[in-house]
Tab-separated table of C-alpha atoms in Angstrom:
chain	number	residue	atom	x	y	z
A	1	MET	CA	4.201	0.997	-4.491
A	2	PHE	CA	0.734	1.706	-5.844
A	3	GLY	CA	1.966	3.024	-9.161
A	4	LEU	CA	1.639	6.090	-11.330
A	5	MET	CA	-1.374	5.448	-13.571
A	6	LYS	CA	-4.182	6.254	-11.180
A	7	PRO	CA	-7.596	7.111	-12.647
A	8	ARG	CA	-7.628	10.920	-12.519
A	9	THR	CA	-10.152	11.833	-15.198
A	10	CYS	CA	-13.914	12.237	-14.966
A	11	GLY	CA	-14.586	9.585	-17.576
A	12	ASN	CA	-17.944	8.308	-18.736
A	13	SER	CA	-19.794	5.284	-17.462
A	14	GLU	CA	-18.308	3.107	-20.223
A	15	SER	CA	-14.679	3.885	-19.381
A	16	LYS	CA	-15.442	3.419	-15.680
A	17	LEU	CA	-16.876	-0.029	-16.427
A	18	HIS	CA	-13.760	-1.017	-18.348
A	19	ARG	CA	-11.549	0.327	-15.598
A	20	HIS	CA	-13.580	-1.586	-13.017
A	21	LEU	CA	-13.277	-4.848	-14.961
A	22	THR	CA	-9.514	-4.678	-15.410
A	23	TYR	CA	-8.714	-3.331	-11.944
A	24	CYS	CA	-10.904	-5.818	-10.072
A	25	GLY	CA	-10.025	-8.507	-12.609
A	26	THR	CA	-6.284	-8.150	-11.984
A	27	CYS	CA	-6.877	-8.093	-8.234
A	28	LYS	CA	-8.991	-11.246	-8.288
A	29	THR	CA	-6.577	-12.980	-10.648
A	30	LEU	CA	-3.816	-12.322	-8.114
A	31	GLY	CA	-5.910	-14.029	-5.459
A	32	ASN	CA	-6.739	-16.951	-7.735
A	33	LEU	CA	-3.229	-17.655	-9.003
A	34	TYR	CA	-0.942	-16.615	-6.154
A	35	GLY	CA	-2.990	-16.482	-2.962
A	36	GLN	CA	-5.164	-13.871	-1.300
A	37	LYS	CA	-2.236	-12.093	0.363
A	38	THR	CA	-0.789	-11.074	-3.020
A	39	ARG	CA	-3.857	-8.902	-3.662
A	40	PHE	CA	-2.261	-6.316	-1.355
A	41	LEU	CA	0.495	-5.956	-3.981
A	42	LEU	CA	-1.885	-4.648	-6.652
A	43	ASN	CA	-0.749	-1.381	-8.247
A	44	HIS	CA	-2.063	0.915	-10.957
A	45	ASP	CA	0.834	0.369	-13.362
A	46	THR	CA	0.282	-3.352	-13.857
A	47	VAL	CA	-3.440	-2.623	-14.186
A	48	PHE	CA	-2.453	-0.171	-16.951
A	49	LEU	CA	-0.715	-3.096	-18.696
A	50	ALA	CA	-3.900	-5.173	-18.352
A	51	GLU	CA	-6.033	-2.309	-19.687
A	52	LEU	CA	-3.786	-1.710	-22.685
A	53	LEU	CA	-3.657	-5.396	-23.626
A	54	THR	CA	-7.409	-5.814	-23.120
A	55	VAL	CA	-8.102	-2.862	-25.408
A	56	LEU	CA	-5.657	-4.262	-27.953
A	57	SER	CA	-7.351	-7.682	-27.896
A	58	GLY	CA	-10.822	-6.191	-28.310
A	59	LYS	CA	-12.205	-7.922	-25.203
A	60	ILE	CA	-12.761	-4.574	-23.535
A	61	ASN	CA	-15.549	-3.934	-26.065
A	62	THR	CA	-17.473	-7.058	-24.976
A	63	PRO	CA	-17.818	-6.738	-21.180
A	64	SER	CA	-20.865	-9.021	-21.175
A	65	GLN	CA	-18.568	-11.947	-21.995
A	66	TRP	CA	-16.535	-11.475	-18.826
A	67	GLU	CA	-17.249	-13.876	-15.995
A	68	LYS	CA	-19.829	-12.587	-13.532
A	69	ALA	CA	-17.296	-12.416	-10.681
A	70	TYR	CA	-15.479	-9.607	-12.509
A	71	HIS	CA	-18.694	-7.588	-12.619
A	72	SER	CA	-19.553	-8.326	-8.998
A	73	TYR	CA	-19.053	-5.618	-6.400
A	74	ASN	CA	-18.079	-8.303	-3.898
A	75	CYS	CA	-14.300	-8.256	-3.427
A	76	PHE	CA	-14.361	-11.751	-1.936
A	77	SER	CA	-16.076	-13.525	-4.850
A	78	LEU	CA	-13.316	-14.976	-7.045
A	79	PRO	CA	-13.730	-16.402	-10.577
A	80	LYS	CA	-14.439	-20.107	-10.305
A	81	ASN	CA	-12.608	-21.263	-13.431
A	82	LYS	CA	-8.920	-20.300	-13.367
A	83	GLU	CA	-8.345	-21.621	-16.886
A	84	GLU	CA	-10.845	-19.150	-18.326
A	85	THR	CA	-9.142	-16.142	-16.750
A	86	PRO	CA	-8.177	-13.732	-19.577
A	87	ILE	CA	-4.509	-14.083	-20.453
A	88	GLU	CA	-4.099	-10.298	-20.193
A	89	LEU	CA	-5.084	-10.399	-16.535
A	90	GLN	CA	-2.829	-13.386	-15.877
A	91	LEU	CA	0.168	-11.545	-17.320
A	92	ALA	CA	-0.604	-8.375	-15.348
A	93	ALA	CA	-1.016	-10.331	-12.112
A	94	THR	CA	2.233	-12.238	-12.720
A	95	ALA	CA	4.101	-9.033	-13.516
A	96	THR	CA	2.847	-7.579	-10.221
A	97	VAL	CA	4.259	-10.473	-8.201
A	98	VAL	CA	7.555	-10.833	-10.083
A	99	LEU	CA	8.419	-7.137	-10.067
A	100	THR	CA	7.514	-6.962	-6.373
A	101	GLU	CA	10.007	-9.757	-5.736
A	102	TYR	CA	12.841	-7.760	-7.282
A	103	LYS	CA	11.678	-4.618	-5.497
A	104	VAL	CA	11.943	-6.490	-2.176
A	105	VAL	CA	15.394	-7.843	-3.087
A	106	ASP	CA	16.528	-4.328	-3.986
A	107	HIS	CA	15.339	-2.996	-0.605
A	108	ILE	CA	17.122	-5.814	1.197
A	109	THR	CA	20.348	-4.918	-0.625
A	110	ASP	CA	20.021	-1.180	0.074
A	111	THR	CA	18.726	-1.174	3.644
A	112	ARG	CA	19.292	-4.687	5.029
A	113	ASN	CA	16.113	-4.125	7.004
A	114	SER	CA	14.745	-7.314	8.540
A	115	ILE	CA	11.156	-6.377	7.626
A	116	TRP	CA	11.943	-6.835	3.920
A	117	LYS	CA	13.457	-10.244	4.611
A	118	PHE	CA	10.300	-11.144	6.515
A	119	GLY	CA	8.187	-10.052	3.534
A	120	GLN	CA	10.362	-12.126	1.214
A	121	ARG	CA	9.655	-15.240	3.287
A	122	ILE	CA	5.907	-14.561	3.427
A	123	PHE	CA	5.590	-14.251	-0.358
A	124	SER	CA	8.241	-16.834	-1.265
A	125	LYS	CA	5.721	-19.374	-2.618
A	126	SER	CA	3.916	-16.695	-4.625
A	127	PHE	CA	7.225	-15.517	-6.094
A	128	TYR	CA	8.070	-19.119	-7.033
A	129	ASP	CA	4.679	-19.733	-8.677
A	130	ALA	CA	4.862	-16.492	-10.650
A	131	ASN	CA	8.271	-17.370	-12.070
A	132	ASN	CA	6.930	-20.810	-13.021
A	133	TRP	CA	4.041	-19.154	-14.861
A	134	LEU	CA	6.518	-17.107	-16.903
A	135	LYS	CA	8.485	-20.250	-17.806
A	136	GLN	CA	5.334	-22.071	-18.896
A	137	HIS	CA	4.374	-19.196	-21.192
A	138	ASP	CA	7.812	-18.865	-22.814
A	139	PHE	CA	8.628	-15.521	-21.231
A	140	PRO	CA	12.334	-14.562	-21.573
A	141	ILE	CA	12.822	-14.979	-17.839
A	142	VAL	CA	16.595	-15.475	-18.010
A	143	GLU	CA	17.018	-12.138	-19.776
A	144	MET	CA	14.760	-10.420	-17.238
A	145	GLN	CA	16.637	-11.938	-14.294
A	146	SER	CA	19.940	-10.817	-15.783
A	147	LEU	CA	18.652	-7.287	-16.257
A	148	LEU	CA	17.120	-6.847	-12.810
A	149	GLY	CA	20.061	-8.601	-11.176
A	150	SER	CA	22.432	-6.045	-12.681
A	151	GLN	CA	20.641	-3.112	-11.009
A	152	SER	CA	22.621	-3.227	-7.751
A	153	LEU	CA	25.905	-3.601	-9.656
A	154	ARG	CA	25.128	-0.559	-11.787
A	155	GLU	CA	24.258	1.477	-8.727
A	156	LEU	CA	27.499	0.477	-7.032
A	157	GLU	CA	29.483	1.317	-10.155
A	158	ALA	CA	27.721	4.672	-10.523
A	159	SER	CA	28.448	5.578	-6.891
A	160	LYS	CA	32.183	5.067	-7.465
A	161	CYS	CA	32.248	6.494	-10.966
A	162	ILE	CA	34.582	9.475	-11.412
A	163	ASN	CA	34.419	9.878	-15.188
A	164	GLU	CA	32.744	12.765	-16.917
A	165	ASN	CA	29.580	11.068	-18.173
A	166	SER	CA	26.710	13.496	-18.571
A	167	SER	CA	23.863	13.400	-16.091
A	168	ARG	CA	21.424	12.270	-18.768
A	169	GLU	CA	23.649	9.384	-19.819
A	170	MET	CA	24.089	8.304	-16.208
A	171	LEU	CA	20.344	8.349	-15.577
A	172	GLU	CA	19.679	6.365	-18.744
A	173	TYR	CA	22.298	3.802	-17.681
A	174	LEU	CA	20.777	3.413	-14.218
A	175	ALA	CA	17.185	3.207	-15.477
A	176	GLU	CA	17.969	0.681	-18.218
A	177	PRO	CA	17.381	-2.563	-16.213
A	178	THR	CA	13.925	-1.422	-15.051
A	179	ALA	CA	13.102	-0.044	-18.503
A	180	LYS	CA	14.040	-3.232	-20.368
A	181	ALA	CA	12.357	-5.539	-17.838
A	182	THR	CA	9.131	-3.527	-18.146
A	183	ALA	CA	9.461	-3.577	-21.941
A	184	LEU	CA	9.705	-7.383	-21.894
A	185	PHE	CA	6.335	-7.670	-20.145
A	186	PHE	CA	4.656	-5.283	-22.601
A	187	GLU	CA	6.223	-7.038	-25.575
A	188	HIS	CA	5.294	-10.484	-24.321
A	189	GLY	CA	1.715	-9.302	-23.990
A	190	ALA	CA	1.630	-8.830	-27.763
A	191	THR	CA	3.118	-12.315	-28.177
A	192	LEU	CA	0.416	-13.903	-26.008
A	193	LEU	CA	-2.281	-12.056	-27.964
A	194	LYS	CA	-0.638	-13.058	-31.258
A	195	ARG	CA	-0.336	-9.394	-32.253
A	196	THR	CA	3.169	-9.602	-33.702
A	197	THR	CA	2.808	-6.347	-35.626
A	198	GLU	CA	2.460	-4.418	-32.342
A	199	LYS	CA	5.363	-6.109	-30.519
A	200	GLN	CA	7.880	-3.372	-31.259
A	201	LEU	CA	5.472	-0.591	-30.348
A	202	LEU	CA	4.575	-2.244	-27.050
A	203	TYR	CA	8.267	-2.769	-26.329
A	204	GLN	CA	8.872	0.961	-26.860
A	205	ILE	CA	5.920	1.864	-24.620
A	206	GLY	CA	7.182	-0.469	-21.893
A	207	TYR	CA	10.768	0.803	-22.154
A	208	SER	CA	9.771	4.477	-21.901
A	209	PHE	CA	7.261	3.730	-19.153
A	210	GLY	CA	9.823	1.770	-17.097
A	211	SER	CA	12.383	4.575	-17.410
A	212	LEU	CA	9.790	7.177	-16.460
A	213	VAL	CA	8.676	5.277	-13.358
A	214	TYR	CA	12.284	4.705	-12.245
A	215	LEU	CA	13.211	8.406	-12.534
A	216	LEU	CA	9.957	9.572	-10.964
A	217	ASP	CA	10.550	7.244	-8.028
A	218	ALA	CA	14.039	8.710	-7.549
A	219	TYR	CA	12.629	12.253	-7.810
A	220	GLU	CA	9.986	11.651	-5.126
A	221	ASP	CA	12.301	9.741	-2.771
A	222	TYR	CA	15.284	12.104	-3.012
A	223	ALA	CA	14.913	13.720	0.433
A	224	LYS	CA	14.087	10.405	2.116
A	225	ASP	CA	17.039	8.620	0.485
A	226	HIS	CA	19.381	11.454	1.484
A	227	LYS	CA	18.232	11.267	5.102
A	228	LYS	CA	18.673	7.487	5.236
A	229	GLN	CA	21.902	7.612	3.212
A	230	GLU	CA	20.453	5.242	0.627
A	231	PHE	CA	21.219	5.187	-3.088
A	232	ASN	CA	19.422	7.713	-5.264
A	233	ALA	CA	19.997	7.942	-9.009
A	234	LEU	CA	19.494	11.716	-9.160
A	235	ARG	CA	21.958	12.411	-6.351
A	236	VAL	CA	24.637	10.376	-8.127
A	237	ALA	CA	23.911	11.627	-11.644
A	238	PHE	CA	23.803	15.323	-10.702
A	239	LYS	CA	26.494	14.999	-7.996
A	240	GLU	CA	24.152	16.549	-5.437
A	241	THR	CA	25.190	16.844	-1.785
A	242	ASN	CA	22.312	18.804	-0.245
A	243	SER	CA	19.216	17.337	1.359
A	244	GLN	CA	17.049	18.980	-1.322
A	245	LEU	CA	17.465	18.589	-5.064
A	246	SER	CA	18.689	21.792	-6.704
A	247	GLN	CA	16.367	23.707	-8.998
A	248	SER	CA	18.483	23.053	-12.103
A	249	SER	CA	18.499	19.307	-11.386
A	250	LYS	CA	14.730	19.367	-10.855
A	251	THR	CA	14.242	21.129	-14.180
A	252	THR	CA	16.440	18.647	-16.052
A	253	THR	CA	14.698	15.665	-14.442
A	254	LYS	CA	11.257	17.006	-15.359
A	255	GLU	CA	12.398	17.565	-18.949
A	256	ILE	CA	13.582	13.962	-19.214
A	257	ILE	CA	10.382	12.582	-17.680
A	258	TYR	CA	8.123	14.664	-19.921
A	259	SER	CA	10.121	13.629	-22.993
A	260	LEU	CA	9.572	9.979	-22.009
A	261	ALA	CA	5.852	10.686	-21.591
A	262	THR	CA	5.775	12.142	-25.104
A	263	LYS	CA	7.408	8.981	-26.482
A	264	ILE	CA	4.753	6.862	-24.753
A	265	LYS	CA	1.920	8.936	-26.206
A	266	ASN	CA	3.457	8.840	-29.702
A	267	SER	CA	3.755	5.045	-29.555
A	268	LEU	CA	0.188	4.753	-28.268
A	269	SER	CA	-1.060	6.740	-31.252
A	270	GLU	CA	0.501	4.176	-33.607
A	271	LEU	CA	-1.276	1.195	-32.032
A	272	ALA	CA	-4.268	-0.302	-33.818
A	273	ILE	CA	-6.764	0.817	-31.180
A	274	GLU	CA	-9.616	3.294	-31.201
A	275	PRO	CA	-8.607	6.980	-30.842
A	276	VAL	CA	-10.773	7.325	-27.721
A	277	TRP	CA	-8.449	4.925	-25.870
A	278	ILE	CA	-5.345	6.750	-27.052
A	279	THR	CA	-6.786	9.970	-25.637
A	280	TYR	CA	-7.874	8.201	-22.454
A	281	PHE	CA	-4.434	6.730	-21.655
A	282	SER	CA	-2.524	9.859	-22.736
A	283	LYS	CA	-4.667	12.159	-20.650
A	284	ARG	CA	-4.359	9.916	-17.612
A	285	LEU	CA	-0.582	9.972	-17.922
A	286	ASP	CA	-0.546	13.786	-18.215
A	287	ASP	CA	-2.910	14.193	-15.272
A	288	ASN	CA	-0.837	12.002	-12.968
A	289	LEU	CA	2.439	13.695	-13.887
A	290	SER	CA	0.829	17.068	-13.214
A	291	ILE	CA	-0.311	15.822	-9.789
A	292	LYS	CA	3.201	14.547	-9.014
A	293	PHE	CA	4.976	17.776	-9.959
A	294	THR	CA	2.462	20.521	-9.145
A	295	GLY	CA	-0.007	18.879	-6.769
A	296	ARG	CA	-2.955	19.733	-9.022
A	297	LEU	CA	-4.535	18.657	-12.264
A	298	PRO	CA	-3.730	20.614	-15.442
A	299	VAL	CA	-6.112	23.370	-16.478
A	300	LEU	CA	-8.588	21.941	-18.960
A	301	ASN	CA	-10.672	23.627	-21.607
A	302	ASN	CA	-13.636	21.531	-20.559
A	303	ALA	CA	-13.346	21.119	-16.831
A	304	CYS	CA	-15.050	18.240	-15.073
A	305	GLN	CA	-18.202	19.081	-13.230
A	306	VAL	CA	-17.892	18.835	-9.474
A	307	ARG	CA	-20.073	16.048	-8.137
A	308	GLU	CA	-22.842	17.485	-6.027
A	309	GLN	CA	-23.470	16.114	-2.567
A	310	VAL	CA	-26.613	13.986	-2.461
A	311	SER	CA	-29.078	15.377	0.054
A	312	PHE	CA	-30.726	13.242	2.723
A	313	SER	CA	-34.133	13.431	1.080
A	314	SER	CA	-32.682	12.475	-2.316
A	315	ARG	CA	-30.820	9.539	-0.787
A	316	ARG	CA	-33.978	8.354	0.924
A	317	ALA	CA	-36.108	8.615	-2.203
A	318	ASN	CA	-33.428	6.903	-4.291
A	319	ALA	CA	-33.050	4.109	-1.708
A	320	PHE	CA	-36.777	3.349	-1.739
A	321	SER	CA	-36.820	3.425	-5.536
A	322	VAL	CA	-33.881	1.008	-5.843
A	323	ALA	CA	-35.279	-1.307	-3.159
A	324	ASN	CA	-38.682	-1.459	-4.878
A	325	ARG	CA	-37.062	-2.121	-8.269
A	326	LEU	CA	-34.904	-4.973	-6.958
A	327	VAL	CA	-37.839	-6.530	-5.115
A	328	ALA	CA	-39.870	-6.354	-8.325
A	329	ASN	CA	-37.020	-8.093	-10.190
A	330	TYR	CA	-36.976	-10.804	-7.536
A	331	LYS	CA	-40.757	-11.290	-7.775
A	332	GLY	CA	-40.431	-11.735	-11.512
A	333	GLN	CA	-37.996	-14.629	-11.017
A	334	ARG	CA	-39.391	-16.406	-7.911
A	335	PHE	CA	-43.165	-16.470	-7.943
A	336	SER	CA	-43.645	-18.987	-5.135
A	337	LEU	CA	-41.251	-17.433	-2.624
A	338	ALA	CA	-41.771	-13.792	-3.492
A	339	SER	CA	-44.410	-13.049	-0.856
A	340	ILE	CA	-42.267	-14.567	1.921
A	341	PHE	CA	-38.841	-13.084	1.207
A	342	SER	CA	-39.725	-9.771	-0.478
A	343	PRO	CA	-40.034	-7.762	2.798
A	344	PHE	CA	-36.685	-9.080	4.014
A	345	ILE	CA	-35.011	-8.262	0.710
A	346	PHE	CA	-36.473	-4.765	0.817
A	347	LEU	CA	-35.166	-4.121	4.348
A	348	ALA	CA	-31.723	-5.570	3.535
A	349	VAL	CA	-31.274	-3.545	0.354
A	350	LEU	CA	-32.612	-0.244	1.696
A	351	PRO	CA	-29.621	0.828	3.892
A	352	ILE	CA	-27.074	-0.137	1.223
A	353	ALA	CA	-28.956	1.841	-1.419
A	354	PHE	CA	-29.028	4.795	0.987
A	355	LEU	CA	-25.272	4.690	1.724
A	356	PHE	CA	-24.160	3.941	-1.862
A	357	PRO	CA	-26.776	5.564	-4.121
A	358	ASN	CA	-24.668	5.668	-7.312
A	359	GLN	CA	-23.418	2.092	-7.056
A	360	ALA	CA	-26.771	0.620	-6.017
A	361	ALA	CA	-28.520	2.302	-8.956
A	362	ARG	CA	-26.420	0.197	-11.368
A	363	THR	CA	-27.269	-3.162	-9.777
A	364	SER	CA	-29.764	-5.520	-11.401
A	365	SER	CA	-30.452	-7.929	-8.521
A	366	TYR	CA	-30.619	-7.828	-4.764
A	367	LYS	CA	-27.533	-10.090	-4.562
A	368	GLU	CA	-25.443	-7.563	-6.487
A	369	CYS	CA	-26.701	-4.795	-4.238
A	370	LEU	CA	-25.891	-6.744	-1.076
A	371	SER	CA	-22.416	-7.517	-2.416
A	372	ILE	CA	-21.610	-3.789	-2.354
A	373	SER	CA	-21.186	-4.123	1.400
A	374	PHE	CA	-18.222	-6.436	0.688
A	375	ASN	CA	-16.460	-4.046	-1.699
A	376	LEU	CA	-13.389	-2.613	-0.025
A	377	ILE	CA	-13.165	0.383	-2.368
A	378	PHE	CA	-16.720	1.523	-1.620
A	379	LEU	CA	-16.324	0.866	2.099
A	380	GLY	CA	-13.089	2.836	2.115
A	381	SER	CA	-14.813	5.708	0.335
A	382	LEU	CA	-17.634	5.666	2.884
A	383	LEU	CA	-15.154	5.615	5.769
A	384	LYS	CA	-13.273	8.522	4.214
A	385	GLN	CA	-16.483	10.549	3.965
A	386	VAL	CA	-17.397	9.799	7.568
A	387	LEU	CA	-13.926	10.728	8.833
A	388	SER	CA	-13.979	13.941	6.810
A	389	LEU	CA	-17.095	15.005	8.735
A	390	PHE	CA	-15.112	14.854	11.978
A	391	SER	CA	-11.753	16.078	10.727
A	392	PRO	CA	-10.047	18.765	12.870
A	393	LYS	CA	-10.183	21.290	10.036
A	394	ARG	CA	-13.899	20.779	9.502
A	395	LEU	CA	-14.670	20.948	13.223
A	396	PHE	CA	-12.573	24.097	13.523
A	397	ARG	CA	-14.480	25.704	10.649
A	398	ILE	CA	-17.806	24.729	12.226
A	399	PHE	CA	-16.928	26.108	15.674
A	400	SER	CA	-15.311	29.249	14.285
A	401	SER	CA	-18.341	29.934	12.089
A	402	GLU	CA	-20.671	29.426	15.052
A	403	GLU	CA	-18.547	31.764	17.171
A	404	ASN	CA	-18.550	34.404	14.446
A	405	SER	CA	-22.308	34.039	14.040
A	406	ALA	CA	-22.784	34.492	17.796
A	407	LYS	CA	-20.644	37.631	17.751
A	408	LYS	CA	-22.650	39.019	14.838
A	409	ARG	CA	-25.928	38.318	16.605
A	410	LYS	CA	-24.641	39.959	19.778
A	411	SER	CA	-23.364	43.019	17.936
A	412	LYS	CA	-26.738	43.457	16.292
A	413	SER	CA	-28.589	43.234	19.634
A	414	LEU	CA	-26.280	45.657	21.487
A	415	LYS	CA	-26.688	49.381	21.051
A	416	SER	CA	-24.338	52.205	21.967
A	417	CYS	CA	-25.093	53.705	25.367
A	418	ALA	CA	-24.569	57.464	25.500
A	419	CYS	CA	-24.552	57.329	29.302
A	420	CYS	CA	-21.113	55.704	29.350
A	421	SER	CA	-18.159	57.836	28.417
A	422	CYS	CA	-16.177	54.787	27.302
A	423	GLY	CA	-18.761	53.987	24.620
A	424	GLY	CA	-20.254	51.021	26.463
A	425	THR	CA	-23.287	49.131	25.310
A	426	SER	CA	-26.739	48.456	26.668
A	427	ILE	CA	-29.161	45.641	25.891
A	428	LEU	CA	-32.138	47.947	26.413
A	429	PRO	CA	-32.930	50.604	23.800
A	430	ASP	CA	-32.960	53.476	26.345
A	431	CYS	CA	-29.517	53.997	27.821
A	432	CYS	CA	-30.959	55.580	30.933
A	433	ASP	CA	-32.735	52.336	31.756
A	434	CYS	CA	-29.602	50.282	31.363
A	435	ALA	CA	-28.417	48.009	34.163
A	436	CYS	CA	-24.891	49.180	34.955
A	437	CYS	CA	-22.136	50.442	32.643
A	438	ALA	CA	-18.685	50.411	34.220
A	439	CYS	CA	-16.536	53.144	32.675
A	440	GLU	CA	-13.135	53.831	34.104
A	441	GLY	CA	-14.367	53.456	37.684
A	442	LEU	CA	-17.524	55.569	37.175
A	443	GLU	CA	-20.999	54.161	37.619
A	444	CYS	CA	-23.277	55.820	35.128
A	445	CYS	CA	-27.001	55.117	35.127
A	446	ALA	CA	-27.188	53.208	38.369
A	447	GLU	CA	-29.613	50.322	38.387
A	448	GLY	CA	-33.169	51.619	38.443
A	449	GLY	CA	-31.950	55.203	38.138
A	450	SER	CA	-32.089	57.840	35.446
A	451	CYS	CA	-29.556	59.943	33.593
A	452	CYS	CA	-29.889	62.819	36.055
A	453	GLU	CA	-29.048	60.620	39.009
A	454	CYS	CA	-25.646	59.510	37.803
A	455	CYS	CA	-22.723	59.692	40.178
A	456	GLY	CA	-19.108	60.654	39.565
A	457	SER	CA	-16.086	59.552	41.489
A	458	CYS	CA	-16.638	62.486	43.915
A	459	GLY	CA	-19.761	60.733	45.135
A	460	GLU	CA	-21.976	63.774	44.467
A	461	CYS	CA	-24.978	63.698	42.195
A	462	GLY	CA	-25.577	66.487	39.744
A	463	ALA	CA	-28.967	67.647	38.492
A	464	CYS	CA	-28.081	67.564	34.860
A	465	GLY	CA	-29.738	66.481	31.679
A	466	GLU	CA	-26.803	64.329	30.621
A	467	CYS	CA	-24.681	61.803	32.480
A	468	CYS	CA	-21.278	62.767	33.824
A	469	GLY	CA	-18.102	62.255	31.851
A	470	SER	CA	-14.831	60.833	32.993
A	471	CYS	CA	-13.953	64.155	34.724
A	472	GLY	CA	-16.076	63.046	37.702
A	473	GLU	CA	-17.512	66.559	38.125
A	474	CYS	CA	-21.260	66.283	38.092
A	475	GLY	CA	-22.007	69.850	37.185
A	476	SER	CA	-19.379	70.763	34.597
A	477	CYS	CA	-19.905	67.701	32.477
A	478	CYS	CA	-23.297	68.973	31.402
C-alpha cells in the first residue's frame, strides 16, 4: 500500500530537501484537491512519479519558488492557492486516488469483504473528483479504465488456462493492465510538461515500473494469498500448489524483477536530467529491492556513516543556541513587541529544539520551529525512539547486563575457603574467621571458632591444624 520507492539512502541535505518538498507536496495536494482523508492513501511510488516529473521540469532546482506551505514542517498547513499547485503534484495526487480506487475494486472482487465496500463508499466523492480531473486534463481515461477493468477477466482466464504458455509469458500477460495503466500516468506527465521528446522514455519507465510492482506484490503476498485461497499470479504461472513458493520459482521471479529494474535504470539514463538524479533514483530502486529480497541493504563501497546519538548535554546546548538565534531573528523584525514576547518565544521554542535538534537547526523563525510539533513524521520518529527505550528486548538486555554485572562483582568479592571441603566461599579473607560453610552436612569453622575447633559428623573435635574433610574423622583428616 505504501509503495516500493522508499528513501533508503543517506543522501545529502539538498536531496533531502527535494524529497521533503515532493513528499509533503503530494500529501498536501491530496488534502487540497480530494479531502483530508485521502492523505492516508499517500504512497512512495506516486511520490516517485512527482519527483521524476519535478526533476524533469527543472522546478526541483528552484525550491525557493515553492509556496511556503510546502517548506513548512506543519502537516496541517495547506497551500492557500489551489490553482498554483505544481501540475506534477496534481498528477501524482490524482494517480494516488485513481489507482487506489481500482485497488479497492480488485479487493472487492477477490475477497468480497465488506470492509472494502465500506472504504469504497467513504472515498466515493474523492474517486469521482479524481476521474473528473483526468478528463479535464485530457488523460486517456477510457483506455485506462479498459485496461484496469480487464484485470479480473485475465486472472479468471489464467486460473482456468490449461495451455502450455510459459511462466514468463503468463506473468507478462497478467501484469500488462497494471503496467500499461502506470505507463499512461508517466507518459501523460511528459504531455503536461510539454516534454514530447521524453514521452516514449517515460512510458517505458512507467510500463517496467508497473510490471515490477505487480510481480513484487505477488511475490510478497504469496503465502497470504495461498492461506486465504485468493488469486496469486505466481501460483498460477508456476502451477504451484504448496503454501511456500518453490526455490526455482523464486529464482525466476527475482530474475524477471531485476531485469525490469535494469530497463528502468537504462531508460532513466536516457532522460535529459542531471546524472546525479539518475544515480539517486537508480540507487534507491536497488536499495529497496535488496531490502525486499534479502532484508538488508546492498554492500556499498562507501558505506553511510551511522548517525551518532545526541547526548543530553549536546541537546541542551543546541536547544539554547537555537532558541537564542530565533529570538534574535524575532527581535530584528518586531522592535516594539520584542521585549514583551521574547521570553515566551524562548520558552516555547526550547523544548522543541531539545527534542528535534536536527530539524530545529534548519528553521529560520520561531513559527517554523513551533510547527515541527505538528509534523506527523517527526512525532512518529520521536514516539518510535521513546518506545524503543522500553522495548522488551532492550529491557531484557538491561536487566541481563545488570544481573551479569552483579554476578561479576560478587565473584570478585568472594574468595575460596580452604576450611570447606566442597570448595565453599567466604566473604572474609581468613577462612577460619568465616561465618558458617555448609559442606555435605559438615559444619566447618563454626561461628566465632577457629580451624582447630571444627567438628565432623561424629560430633568430636580434633586438635588439628587443618579443618576436617568429608570423612568426618577429626584426627585422620589432618
